[in-house]
PDB file of N, CA and C in Angstrom:
ATOM      1  N   MET A   1      -7.932  -7.804 -36.948  1.00  0.00           N
ATOM      2  CA  MET A   1      -7.621  -7.317 -35.554  1.00  0.00           C
ATOM      3  C   MET A   1      -8.051  -8.246 -34.670  1.00  0.00           C
ATOM      4  N   LEU A   2      -8.975  -8.911 -34.749  1.00  0.00           N
ATOM      5  CA  LEU A   2      -9.791  -9.674 -34.179  1.00  0.00           C
ATOM      6  C   LEU A   2      -9.132 -11.243 -33.730  1.00  0.00           C
ATOM      7  N   ARG A   3      -8.216 -11.357 -34.907  1.00  0.00           N
ATOM      8  CA  ARG A   3      -7.296 -12.864 -34.798  1.00  0.00           C
ATOM      9  C   ARG A   3      -6.422 -12.702 -33.900  1.00  0.00           C
ATOM     10  N   TYR A   4      -5.785 -11.267 -33.783  1.00  0.00           N
ATOM     11  CA  TYR A   4      -4.709 -11.041 -32.900  1.00  0.00           C
ATOM     12  C   TYR A   4      -4.962 -10.944 -31.148  1.00  0.00           C
ATOM     13  N   LEU A   5      -6.402 -10.874 -30.952  1.00  0.00           N
ATOM     14  CA  LEU A   5      -6.783 -10.738 -29.322  1.00  0.00           C
ATOM     15  C   LEU A   5      -6.312 -11.780 -28.119  1.00  0.00           C
ATOM     16  N   PRO A   6      -6.621 -13.125 -29.077  1.00  0.00           N
ATOM     17  CA  PRO A   6      -5.835 -14.322 -27.979  1.00  0.00           C
ATOM     18  C   PRO A   6      -4.063 -13.649 -27.756  1.00  0.00           C
ATOM     19  N   PHE A   7      -3.420 -13.676 -28.677  1.00  0.00           N
ATOM     20  CA  PHE A   7      -2.339 -13.752 -28.131  1.00  0.00           C
ATOM     21  C   PHE A   7      -2.043 -12.262 -27.748  1.00  0.00           C
ATOM     22  N   LEU A   8      -2.953 -11.183 -27.836  1.00  0.00           N
ATOM     23  CA  LEU A   8      -2.849 -10.084 -26.760  1.00  0.00           C
ATOM     24  C   LEU A   8      -3.071 -10.352 -25.392  1.00  0.00           C
ATOM     25  N   LEU A   9      -4.129 -11.116 -25.088  1.00  0.00           N
ATOM     26  CA  LEU A   9      -4.818 -11.683 -23.840  1.00  0.00           C
ATOM     27  C   LEU A   9      -3.359 -12.551 -23.272  1.00  0.00           C
ATOM     28  N   ILE A  10      -2.882 -13.351 -24.083  1.00  0.00           N
ATOM     29  CA  ILE A  10      -2.184 -14.399 -23.400  1.00  0.00           C
ATOM     30  C   ILE A  10      -0.932 -13.512 -23.123  1.00  0.00           C
ATOM     31  N   ILE A  11      -0.360 -12.615 -23.783  1.00  0.00           N
ATOM     32  CA  ILE A  11       0.887 -11.845 -23.629  1.00  0.00           C
ATOM     33  C   ILE A  11       0.447 -11.100 -22.235  1.00  0.00           C
ATOM     34  N   ALA A  12      -0.859 -10.037 -22.418  1.00  0.00           N
ATOM     35  CA  ALA A  12      -1.225  -9.493 -21.184  1.00  0.00           C
ATOM     36  C   ALA A  12      -1.300 -10.171 -19.938  1.00  0.00           C
ATOM     37  N   LEU A  13      -1.673 -11.892 -19.734  1.00  0.00           N
ATOM     38  CA  LEU A  13      -1.948 -12.349 -18.846  1.00  0.00           C
ATOM     39  C   LEU A  13      -0.385 -12.662 -18.200  1.00  0.00           C
ATOM     40  N   THR A  14       0.333 -13.107 -18.939  1.00  0.00           N
ATOM     41  CA  THR A  14       1.820 -13.195 -18.884  1.00  0.00           C
ATOM     42  C   THR A  14       2.690 -12.162 -18.189  1.00  0.00           C
ATOM     43  N   ILE A  15       2.346 -10.981 -18.455  1.00  0.00           N
ATOM     44  CA  ILE A  15       2.979  -9.912 -18.160  1.00  0.00           C
ATOM     45  C   ILE A  15       2.255  -9.822 -16.275  1.00  0.00           C
ATOM     46  N   TYR A  16       1.282  -9.679 -16.665  1.00  0.00           N
ATOM     47  CA  TYR A  16       0.256  -9.693 -14.948  1.00  0.00           C
ATOM     48  C   TYR A  16       0.972 -10.346 -14.283  1.00  0.00           C
ATOM     49  N   THR A  17       1.131 -11.799 -14.162  1.00  0.00           N
ATOM     50  CA  THR A  17       1.652 -12.639 -13.506  1.00  0.00           C
ATOM     51  C   THR A  17       2.841 -12.660 -13.006  1.00  0.00           C
ATOM     52  N   PHE A  18       3.736 -12.074 -14.107  1.00  0.00           N
ATOM     53  CA  PHE A  18       5.160 -12.507 -13.954  1.00  0.00           C
ATOM     54  C   PHE A  18       5.328 -11.261 -12.807  1.00  0.00           C
ATOM     55  N   ILE A  19       4.712  -9.908 -13.265  1.00  0.00           N
ATOM     56  CA  ILE A  19       4.943  -9.064 -12.377  1.00  0.00           C
ATOM     57  C   ILE A  19       4.042  -9.247 -10.750  1.00  0.00           C
ATOM     58  N   ASP A  20       3.165  -9.978 -10.824  1.00  0.00           N
ATOM     59  CA  ASP A  20       2.704 -10.206  -9.611  1.00  0.00           C
ATOM     60  C   ASP A  20       3.496 -11.176  -8.815  1.00  0.00           C
ATOM     61  N   CYS A  21       4.267 -12.016  -9.453  1.00  0.00           N
ATOM     62  CA  CYS A  21       4.948 -12.816  -8.945  1.00  0.00           C
ATOM     63  C   CYS A  21       6.212 -12.276  -7.935  1.00  0.00           C
ATOM     64  N   LEU A  22       6.954 -11.306  -9.160  1.00  0.00           N
ATOM     65  CA  LEU A  22       7.803 -10.995  -8.354  1.00  0.00           C
ATOM     66  C   LEU A  22       7.462  -9.706  -7.479  1.00  0.00           C
ATOM     67  N   ASN A  23       6.304  -9.480  -7.324  1.00  0.00           N
ATOM     68  CA  ASN A  23       6.217  -8.380  -6.132  1.00  0.00           C
ATOM     69  C   ASN A  23       5.517  -9.015  -5.107  1.00  0.00           C
ATOM     70  N   THR A  24       5.212 -10.310  -4.826  1.00  0.00           N
ATOM     71  CA  THR A  24       4.555 -10.985  -3.890  1.00  0.00           C
ATOM     72  C   THR A  24       6.101 -11.768  -2.789  1.00  0.00           C
ATOM     73  N   PRO A  25       5.533 -11.447  -1.679  1.00  0.00           N
ATOM     74  CA  PRO A  25       7.002 -11.456  -0.888  1.00  0.00           C
ATOM     75  C   PRO A  25       6.830 -13.180  -0.725  1.00  0.00           C
ATOM     76  N   GLU A  26       8.252 -13.436  -0.498  1.00  0.00           N
ATOM     77  CA  GLU A  26       8.586 -14.778  -0.395  1.00  0.00           C
ATOM     78  C   GLU A  26       7.660 -15.804   0.468  1.00  0.00           C
ATOM     79  N   GLU A  27       7.301 -15.149   1.313  1.00  0.00           N
ATOM     80  CA  GLU A  27       6.148 -15.667   2.561  1.00  0.00           C
ATOM     81  C   GLU A  27       5.301 -16.009   2.065  1.00  0.00           C
ATOM     82  N   GLU A  28       4.381 -15.307   1.288  1.00  0.00           N
ATOM     83  CA  GLU A  28       3.003 -16.024   0.770  1.00  0.00           C
ATOM     84  C   GLU A  28       3.221 -16.765  -0.858  1.00  0.00           C
ATOM     85  N   VAL A  29       4.099 -16.973  -1.355  1.00  0.00           N
ATOM     86  CA  VAL A  29       4.531 -18.207  -2.366  1.00  0.00           C
ATOM     87  C   VAL A  29       4.318 -19.602  -1.776  1.00  0.00           C
ATOM     88  N   LYS A  30       3.361 -19.991  -2.586  1.00  0.00           N
ATOM     89  CA  LYS A  30       2.754 -21.424  -2.146  1.00  0.00           C
ATOM     90  C   LYS A  30       3.517 -22.086  -2.858  1.00  0.00           C
ATOM     91  N   HIS A  31       3.719 -23.561  -2.244  1.00  0.00           N
ATOM     92  CA  HIS A  31       4.422 -24.883  -3.078  1.00  0.00           C
ATOM     93  C   HIS A  31       5.677 -25.273  -3.651  1.00  0.00           C
ATOM     94  N   LEU A  32       6.211 -23.619  -4.120  1.00  0.00           N
ATOM     95  CA  LEU A  32       7.424 -23.793  -5.089  1.00  0.00           C
ATOM     96  C   LEU A  32       8.382 -22.448  -4.534  1.00  0.00           C
ATOM     97  N   PRO A  33       9.851 -22.642  -4.822  1.00  0.00           N
ATOM     98  CA  PRO A  33      10.195 -21.211  -4.316  1.00  0.00           C
ATOM     99  C   PRO A  33       9.678 -20.307  -5.550  1.00  0.00           C
ATOM    100  N   LYS A  34       9.971 -19.217  -5.341  1.00  0.00           N
ATOM    101  CA  LYS A  34       9.152 -17.913  -6.355  1.00  0.00           C
ATOM    102  C   LYS A  34      10.397 -18.149  -7.484  1.00  0.00           C
ATOM    103  N   VAL A  35      11.358 -18.564  -7.654  1.00  0.00           N
ATOM    104  CA  VAL A  35      12.464 -18.670  -8.851  1.00  0.00           C
ATOM    105  C   VAL A  35      11.426 -19.614  -9.626  1.00  0.00           C
ATOM    106  N   VAL A  36      11.329 -20.492  -9.127  1.00  0.00           N
ATOM    107  CA  VAL A  36      10.827 -21.574  -9.971  1.00  0.00           C
ATOM    108  C   VAL A  36       9.220 -21.036 -10.534  1.00  0.00           C
ATOM    109  N   TRP A  37       8.560 -20.384  -9.999  1.00  0.00           N
ATOM    110  CA  TRP A  37       7.253 -19.810 -10.461  1.00  0.00           C
ATOM    111  C   TRP A  37       7.334 -18.999 -11.288  1.00  0.00           C
ATOM    112  N   VAL A  38       8.694 -18.045 -11.244  1.00  0.00           N
ATOM    113  CA  VAL A  38       8.854 -16.970 -12.482  1.00  0.00           C
ATOM    114  C   VAL A  38       8.996 -17.715 -14.109  1.00  0.00           C
ATOM    115  N   ILE A  39       9.709 -19.076 -13.946  1.00  0.00           N
ATOM    116  CA  ILE A  39      10.168 -19.599 -14.872  1.00  0.00           C
ATOM    117  C   ILE A  39       8.662 -20.735 -15.392  1.00  0.00           C
ATOM    118  N   ILE A  40       8.610 -20.888 -14.776  1.00  0.00           N
ATOM    119  CA  ILE A  40       7.023 -21.753 -15.043  1.00  0.00           C
ATOM    120  C   ILE A  40       6.232 -20.632 -15.945  1.00  0.00           C
ATOM    121  N   ILE A  41       6.036 -19.669 -15.433  1.00  0.00           N
ATOM    122  CA  ILE A  41       4.834 -18.573 -16.117  1.00  0.00           C
ATOM    123  C   ILE A  41       5.676 -18.081 -17.030  1.00  0.00           C
ATOM    124  N   LEU A  42       7.091 -17.944 -17.379  1.00  0.00           N
ATOM    125  CA  LEU A  42       7.807 -17.597 -18.514  1.00  0.00           C
ATOM    126  C   LEU A  42       7.670 -18.936 -19.666  1.00  0.00           C
ATOM    127  N   VAL A  43       8.014 -19.975 -19.337  1.00  0.00           N
ATOM    128  CA  VAL A  43       8.445 -21.004 -20.029  1.00  0.00           C
ATOM    129  C   VAL A  43       6.916 -21.557 -20.514  1.00  0.00           C
ATOM    130  N   PHE A  44       5.950 -21.627 -19.979  1.00  0.00           N
ATOM    131  CA  PHE A  44       4.320 -21.916 -20.079  1.00  0.00           C
ATOM    132  C   PHE A  44       3.812 -21.070 -20.157  1.00  0.00           C
ATOM    133  N   SER A  45       3.518 -20.269 -21.543  1.00  0.00           N
ATOM    134  CA  SER A  45       2.939 -19.084 -21.952  1.00  0.00           C
ATOM    135  C   SER A  45       1.043 -19.014 -21.188  1.00  0.00           C
ATOM    136  N   ILE A  46       0.615 -19.938 -21.279  1.00  0.00           N
ATOM    137  CA  ILE A  46      -0.725 -20.323 -21.153  1.00  0.00           C
ATOM    138  C   ILE A  46      -1.004 -21.144 -19.680  1.00  0.00           C
ATOM    139  N   VAL A  47      -0.475 -21.883 -19.946  1.00  0.00           N
ATOM    140  CA  VAL A  47      -1.167 -22.761 -18.132  1.00  0.00           C
ATOM    141  C   VAL A  47      -0.137 -22.038 -17.145  1.00  0.00           C
ATOM    142  N   GLY A  48       1.116 -21.592 -17.196  1.00  0.00           N
ATOM    143  CA  GLY A  48       1.903 -21.026 -16.394  1.00  0.00           C
ATOM    144  C   GLY A  48       0.966 -19.944 -15.242  1.00  0.00           C
ATOM    145  N   PRO A  49       0.712 -18.942 -16.125  1.00  0.00           N
ATOM    146  CA  PRO A  49       0.175 -18.057 -15.483  1.00  0.00           C
ATOM    147  C   PRO A  49      -1.033 -18.259 -14.998  1.00  0.00           C
ATOM    148  N   VAL A  50      -1.894 -19.267 -15.372  1.00  0.00           N
ATOM    149  CA  VAL A  50      -3.087 -19.481 -15.101  1.00  0.00           C
ATOM    150  C   VAL A  50      -2.811 -20.398 -13.329  1.00  0.00           C
ATOM    151  N   VAL A  51      -2.006 -21.277 -13.430  1.00  0.00           N
ATOM    152  CA  VAL A  51      -1.576 -22.287 -12.771  1.00  0.00           C
ATOM    153  C   VAL A  51      -0.896 -20.998 -11.103  1.00  0.00           C
ATOM    154  N   TRP A  52      -0.380 -20.288 -11.619  1.00  0.00           N
ATOM    155  CA  TRP A  52       0.007 -19.177 -10.757  1.00  0.00           C
ATOM    156  C   TRP A  52      -0.868 -18.009 -10.024  1.00  0.00           C
ATOM    157  N   LEU A  53      -2.360 -17.741 -10.855  1.00  0.00           N
ATOM    158  CA  LEU A  53      -3.098 -17.263 -10.235  1.00  0.00           C
ATOM    159  C   LEU A  53      -4.008 -18.352  -9.041  1.00  0.00           C
ATOM    160  N   PHE A  54      -4.245 -19.510  -9.564  1.00  0.00           N
ATOM    161  CA  PHE A  54      -5.142 -20.352  -8.790  1.00  0.00           C
ATOM    162  C   PHE A  54      -3.917 -21.192  -7.487  1.00  0.00           C
ATOM    163  N   ALA A  55      -2.831 -21.308  -7.859  1.00  0.00           N
ATOM    164  CA  ALA A  55      -1.940 -22.019  -6.881  1.00  0.00           C
ATOM    165  C   ALA A  55      -0.773 -21.730  -6.208  1.00  0.00           C
ATOM    166  N   GLY A  56      -0.441 -20.526  -7.095  1.00  0.00           N
ATOM    167  CA  GLY A  56       1.005 -20.108  -6.122  1.00  0.00           C
ATOM    168  C   GLY A  56       0.936 -19.101  -5.395  1.00  0.00           C
ATOM    169  N   LYS A  57       0.382 -18.127  -5.304  1.00  0.00           N
ATOM    170  CA  LYS A  57       0.186 -17.147  -4.151  1.00  0.00           C
ATOM    171  C   LYS A  57      -0.995 -17.332  -3.076  1.00  0.00           C
ATOM    172  N   LYS A  58      -0.531 -16.871  -1.851  1.00  0.00           N
ATOM    173  CA  LYS A  58      -1.810 -17.147  -0.727  1.00  0.00           C
ATOM    174  C   LYS A  58      -2.698 -16.080  -1.244  1.00  0.00           C
ATOM    175  N   ARG A  59      -3.759 -16.294  -1.034  1.00  0.00           N
ATOM    176  CA  ARG A  59      -4.566 -15.305  -1.818  1.00  0.00           C
ATOM    177  C   ARG A  59      -5.871 -14.702  -0.206  1.00  0.00           C
ATOM    178  N   VAL A  60      -6.013 -13.896  -0.152  1.00  0.00           N
ATOM    179  CA  VAL A  60      -6.819 -13.360   0.784  1.00  0.00           C
ATOM    180  C   VAL A  60      -8.391 -12.613   0.457  1.00  0.00           C
ATOM    181  N   GLY A  61      -9.023 -13.256   1.032  1.00  0.00           N
ATOM    182  CA  GLY A  61     -10.874 -13.329   0.874  1.00  0.00           C
ATOM    183  C   GLY A  61     -11.597 -11.857   0.865  1.00  0.00           C
ATOM    184  N   ALA A  62     -12.161 -11.699   0.009  1.00  0.00           N
ATOM    185  CA  ALA A  62     -12.938 -10.236   0.134  1.00  0.00           C
ATOM    186  C   ALA A  62     -12.901  -9.575   1.547  1.00  0.00           C
ATOM    187  N   GLY A  63     -12.351  -8.562   1.639  1.00  0.00           N
ATOM    188  CA  GLY A  63     -12.767  -7.400   2.962  1.00  0.00           C
ATOM    189  C   GLY A  63     -11.414  -7.645   4.019  1.00  0.00           C
ATOM    190  N   GLY A  64     -10.227  -8.777   3.366  1.00  0.00           N
ATOM    191  CA  GLY A  64      -9.571  -8.842   4.232  1.00  0.00           C
ATOM    192  C   GLY A  64      -8.034  -8.088   3.602  1.00  0.00           C
ATOM    193  N   GLY A  65      -7.049  -8.008   4.341  1.00  0.00           N
ATOM    194  CA  GLY A  65      -5.798  -7.281   3.785  1.00  0.00           C
ATOM    195  C   GLY A  65      -4.656  -8.522   4.135  1.00  0.00           C
ATOM    196  N   ARG A  66      -3.865  -7.798   3.834  1.00  0.00           N
ATOM    197  CA  ARG A  66      -2.324  -8.322   4.299  1.00  0.00           C
ATOM    198  C   ARG A  66      -2.570  -8.668   5.685  1.00  0.00           C
ATOM    199  N   PRO A  67      -1.731  -9.866   6.150  1.00  0.00           N
ATOM    200  CA  PRO A  67      -1.731  -9.663   7.452  1.00  0.00           C
ATOM    201  C   PRO A  67      -0.537  -8.774   8.140  1.00  0.00           C
ATOM    202  N   GLY A  68      -1.205  -8.327   9.243  1.00  0.00           N
ATOM    203  CA  GLY A  68      -0.389  -7.132   9.909  1.00  0.00           C
ATOM    204  C   GLY A  68      -0.039  -5.583   9.299  1.00  0.00           C
ATOM    205  N   ARG A  69      -1.325  -5.765   8.212  1.00  0.00           N
ATOM    206  CA  ARG A  69      -1.313  -4.264   7.898  1.00  0.00           C
ATOM    207  C   ARG A  69      -2.430  -3.628   8.652  1.00  0.00           C
ATOM    208  N   THR A  70      -2.211  -2.621   8.942  1.00  0.00           N
ATOM    209  CA  THR A  70      -3.320  -1.684  10.027  1.00  0.00           C
ATOM    210  C   THR A  70      -4.468  -1.340   9.161  1.00  0.00           C
ATOM    211  N   GLN A  71      -5.254  -1.021   9.572  1.00  0.00           N
ATOM    212  CA  GLN A  71      -6.129  -0.457   8.291  1.00  0.00           C
ATOM    213  C   GLN A  71      -6.427   0.920   8.780  1.00  0.00           C
ATOM    214  N   TRP A  72      -7.147   1.396   7.141  1.00  0.00           N
ATOM    215  CA  TRP A  72      -7.347   3.316   7.581  1.00  0.00           C
ATOM    216  C   TRP A  72      -8.143   3.274   8.549  1.00  0.00           C
ATOM    217  N   VAL A  73      -7.789   4.551   9.568  1.00  0.00           N
ATOM    218  CA  VAL A  73      -9.055   5.285  10.423  1.00  0.00           C
ATOM    219  C   VAL A  73      -9.289   6.512  10.035  1.00  0.00           C
ATOM    220  N   ALA A  74     -10.467   6.996   9.659  1.00  0.00           N
ATOM    221  CA  ALA A  74     -10.953   8.208  10.226  1.00  0.00           C
ATOM    222  C   ALA A  74     -10.021   9.516  10.718  1.00  0.00           C
ATOM    223  N   PRO A  75      -9.628  10.231  10.543  1.00  0.00           N
ATOM    224  CA  PRO A  75      -8.988  11.293  11.123  1.00  0.00           C
ATOM    225  C   PRO A  75      -9.775  11.256  12.805  1.00  0.00           C
ATOM    226  N   ASP A  76     -11.157  11.694  12.526  1.00  0.00           N
ATOM    227  CA  ASP A  76     -11.490  12.036  13.701  1.00  0.00           C
ATOM    228  C   ASP A  76     -11.883  10.803  14.992  1.00  0.00           C
ATOM    229  N   ASP A  77     -11.438   9.500  13.967  1.00  0.00           N
ATOM    230  CA  ASP A  77     -11.317   8.486  15.584  1.00  0.00           C
ATOM    231  C   ASP A  77      -9.978   8.266  15.279  1.00  0.00           C
ATOM    232  N   ASN A  78      -8.504   8.600  14.909  1.00  0.00           N
ATOM    233  CA  ASN A  78      -7.382   8.179  14.958  1.00  0.00           C
ATOM    234  C   ASN A  78      -6.622   9.114  16.218  1.00  0.00           C
ATOM    235  N   PRO A  79      -6.892   8.611  17.547  1.00  0.00           N
ATOM    236  CA  PRO A  79      -5.824   8.899  18.640  1.00  0.00           C
ATOM    237  C   PRO A  79      -4.771   9.765  18.571  1.00  0.00           C
ATOM    238  N   GLU A  80      -3.781   9.313  17.314  1.00  0.00           N
ATOM    239  CA  GLU A  80      -2.684  10.043  17.089  1.00  0.00           C
ATOM    240  C   GLU A  80      -2.835  11.330  16.332  1.00  0.00           C
ATOM    241  N   PHE A  81      -3.716  11.562  15.492  1.00  0.00           N
ATOM    242  CA  PHE A  81      -4.408  12.661  15.247  1.00  0.00           C
ATOM    243  C   PHE A  81      -4.633  13.788  16.099  1.00  0.00           C
ATOM    244  N   LEU A  82      -5.665  13.406  16.840  1.00  0.00           N
ATOM    245  CA  LEU A  82      -6.285  14.116  17.775  1.00  0.00           C
ATOM    246  C   LEU A  82      -5.418  14.640  18.297  1.00  0.00           C
ATOM    247  N   LYS A  83      -4.219  13.894  19.140  1.00  0.00           N
ATOM    248  CA  LYS A  83      -3.124  14.157  19.969  1.00  0.00           C
ATOM    249  C   LYS A  83      -2.023  15.302  19.270  1.00  0.00           C
ATOM    250  N   SER A  84      -2.145  15.055  18.012  1.00  0.00           N
ATOM    251  CA  SER A  84      -1.222  16.108  17.194  1.00  0.00           C
ATOM    252  C   SER A  84      -1.750  18.071  16.926  1.00  0.00           C
ATOM    253  N   LEU A  85      -3.148  17.231  16.746  1.00  0.00           N
ATOM    254  CA  LEU A  85      -4.017  18.712  17.128  1.00  0.00           C
ATOM    255  C   LEU A  85      -3.960  19.312  18.458  1.00  0.00           C
ATOM    256  N   ARG A  86      -4.098  19.157  19.359  1.00  0.00           N
ATOM    257  CA  ARG A  86      -4.087  19.205  20.528  1.00  0.00           C
ATOM    258  C   ARG A  86      -2.645  19.770  21.045  1.00  0.00           C
ATOM    259  N   GLU A  87      -1.753  19.344  20.607  1.00  0.00           N
ATOM    260  CA  GLU A  87      -0.234  20.185  20.699  1.00  0.00           C
ATOM    261  C   GLU A  87      -0.071  20.965  19.854  1.00  0.00           C
ATOM    262  N   GLU A  88      -0.806  21.082  18.846  1.00  0.00           N
ATOM    263  CA  GLU A  88      -0.428  21.990  18.006  1.00  0.00           C
ATOM    264  C   GLU A  88      -1.355  23.107  18.442  1.00  0.00           C
ATOM    265  N   ARG A  89      -2.251  23.245  18.735  1.00  0.00           N
ATOM    266  CA  ARG A  89      -3.281  24.188  19.664  1.00  0.00           C
ATOM    267  C   ARG A  89      -2.727  24.743  20.730  1.00  0.00           C
ATOM    268  N   GLU A  90      -2.129  24.015  21.511  1.00  0.00           N
ATOM    269  CA  GLU A  90      -1.487  24.067  22.713  1.00  0.00           C
ATOM    270  C   GLU A  90      -0.241  25.213  22.625  1.00  0.00           C
ATOM    271  N   GLU A  91       0.645  24.652  21.609  1.00  0.00           N
ATOM    272  CA  GLU A  91       1.521  25.616  20.975  1.00  0.00           C
ATOM    273  C   GLU A  91       1.402  26.813  20.576  1.00  0.00           C
ATOM    274  N   ARG A  92       0.228  27.151  19.752  1.00  0.00           N
ATOM    275  CA  ARG A  92      -0.093  28.327  19.214  1.00  0.00           C
ATOM    276  C   ARG A  92      -0.870  29.160  20.470  1.00  0.00           C
ATOM    277  N   GLU A  93      -1.701  28.601  21.580  1.00  0.00           N
ATOM    278  CA  GLU A  93      -1.850  29.194  22.191  1.00  0.00           C
ATOM    279  C   GLU A  93      -0.540  29.708  23.416  1.00  0.00           C
ATOM    280  N   SER A  94       0.376  29.078  23.430  1.00  0.00           N
ATOM    281  CA  SER A  94       1.506  29.648  24.568  1.00  0.00           C
ATOM    282  C   SER A  94       2.348  30.652  23.444  1.00  0.00           C
ATOM    283  N   ARG A  95       2.298  30.144  22.627  1.00  0.00           N
ATOM    284  CA  ARG A  95       3.154  31.431  21.469  1.00  0.00           C
ATOM    285  C   ARG A  95       2.256  32.564  21.482  1.00  0.00           C
ATOM    286  N   GLU A  96       0.776  32.596  21.454  1.00  0.00           N
ATOM    287  CA  GLU A  96       0.087  33.610  21.538  1.00  0.00           C
ATOM    288  C   GLU A  96       0.222  34.775  22.908  1.00  0.00           C
ATOM    289  N   LYS A  97       0.251  33.977  23.920  1.00  0.00           N
ATOM    290  CA  LYS A  97       0.570  34.549  25.117  1.00  0.00           C
ATOM    291  C   LYS A  97       1.693  34.966  25.677  1.00  0.00           C
ATOM    292  N   ARG A  98       3.040  34.449  25.008  1.00  0.00           N
ATOM    293  CA  ARG A  98       4.227  35.146  24.823  1.00  0.00           C
ATOM    294  C   ARG A  98       4.193  36.399  24.219  1.00  0.00           C
ATOM    295  N   GLU A  99       3.508  36.158  23.011  1.00  0.00           N
ATOM    296  CA  GLU A  99       3.642  37.233  21.631  1.00  0.00           C
ATOM    297  C   GLU A  99       2.568  38.612  22.830  1.00  0.00           C
ATOM    298  N   GLN A 100       1.543  38.356  23.329  1.00  0.00           N
ATOM    299  CA  GLN A 100       0.889  39.089  24.151  1.00  0.00           C
ATOM    300  C   GLN A 100       1.760  40.012  25.281  1.00  0.00           C
ATOM    301  N   ARG A 101       2.521  38.857  26.228  1.00  0.00           N
ATOM    302  CA  ARG A 101       3.552  39.240  27.302  1.00  0.00           C
ATOM    303  C   ARG A 101       4.192  40.343  26.717  1.00  0.00           C
ATOM    304  N   ASP A 102       5.093  39.883  25.635  1.00  0.00           N
ATOM    305  CA  ASP A 102       6.124  40.465  25.322  1.00  0.00           C
ATOM    306  C   ASP A 102       5.420  42.415  24.248  1.00  0.00           C
ATOM    307  N   GLU A 103       4.391  42.274  23.602  1.00  0.00           N
ATOM    308  CA  GLU A 103       3.772  43.109  23.612  1.00  0.00           C
ATOM    309  C   GLU A 103       3.803  44.388  24.493  1.00  0.00           C
ATOM    310  N   LYS A 104       3.265  43.719  25.989  1.00  0.00           N
ATOM    311  CA  LYS A 104       2.969  44.645  27.306  1.00  0.00           C
ATOM    312  C   LYS A 104       4.730  44.865  27.258  1.00  0.00           C
ATOM    313  N   ASP A 105       4.991  43.944  27.908  1.00  0.00           N
ATOM    314  CA  ASP A 105       6.657  44.423  28.439  1.00  0.00           C
ATOM    315  C   ASP A 105       7.063  45.680  27.282  1.00  0.00           C
ATOM    316  N   THR A 106       6.858  45.442  26.252  1.00  0.00           N
ATOM    317  CA  THR A 106       7.559  46.372  24.817  1.00  0.00           C
ATOM    318  C   THR A 106       6.653  47.882  25.051  1.00  0.00           C
ATOM    319  N   ASP A 107       5.482  48.043  25.320  1.00  0.00           N
ATOM    320  CA  ASP A 107       4.411  49.149  25.715  1.00  0.00           C
ATOM    321  C   ASP A 107       5.234  50.076  27.057  1.00  0.00           C
ATOM    322  N   GLN A 108       5.755  49.270  28.226  1.00  0.00           N
ATOM    323  CA  GLN A 108       5.551  49.895  29.465  1.00  0.00           C
ATOM    324  C   GLN A 108       6.840  50.442  29.384  1.00  0.00           C
TER     325      GLN A 108
END
């Protein structure tokens, strides 16, 4: 079984880099067009994936994200979420006041 491990690792690396290359936006691909990278990954089964990992894609350092991507904000710090809560509360209060008014009108 261990003699198959290198082949399985090469296949896994090739599949991973192939999918990574396909999912990478064209703007983040370096040096060559995306189609050429796909061909290199598939034709050169060991060298192609390794070259893609080191030279084919713009990598972002640890702690960074994709440019233009918003970071997650906790709900109590998110102004849009707080605004929606305030609006819901105001709607609920106005609905309760209307219902109380309607009950008074029906009782009379």
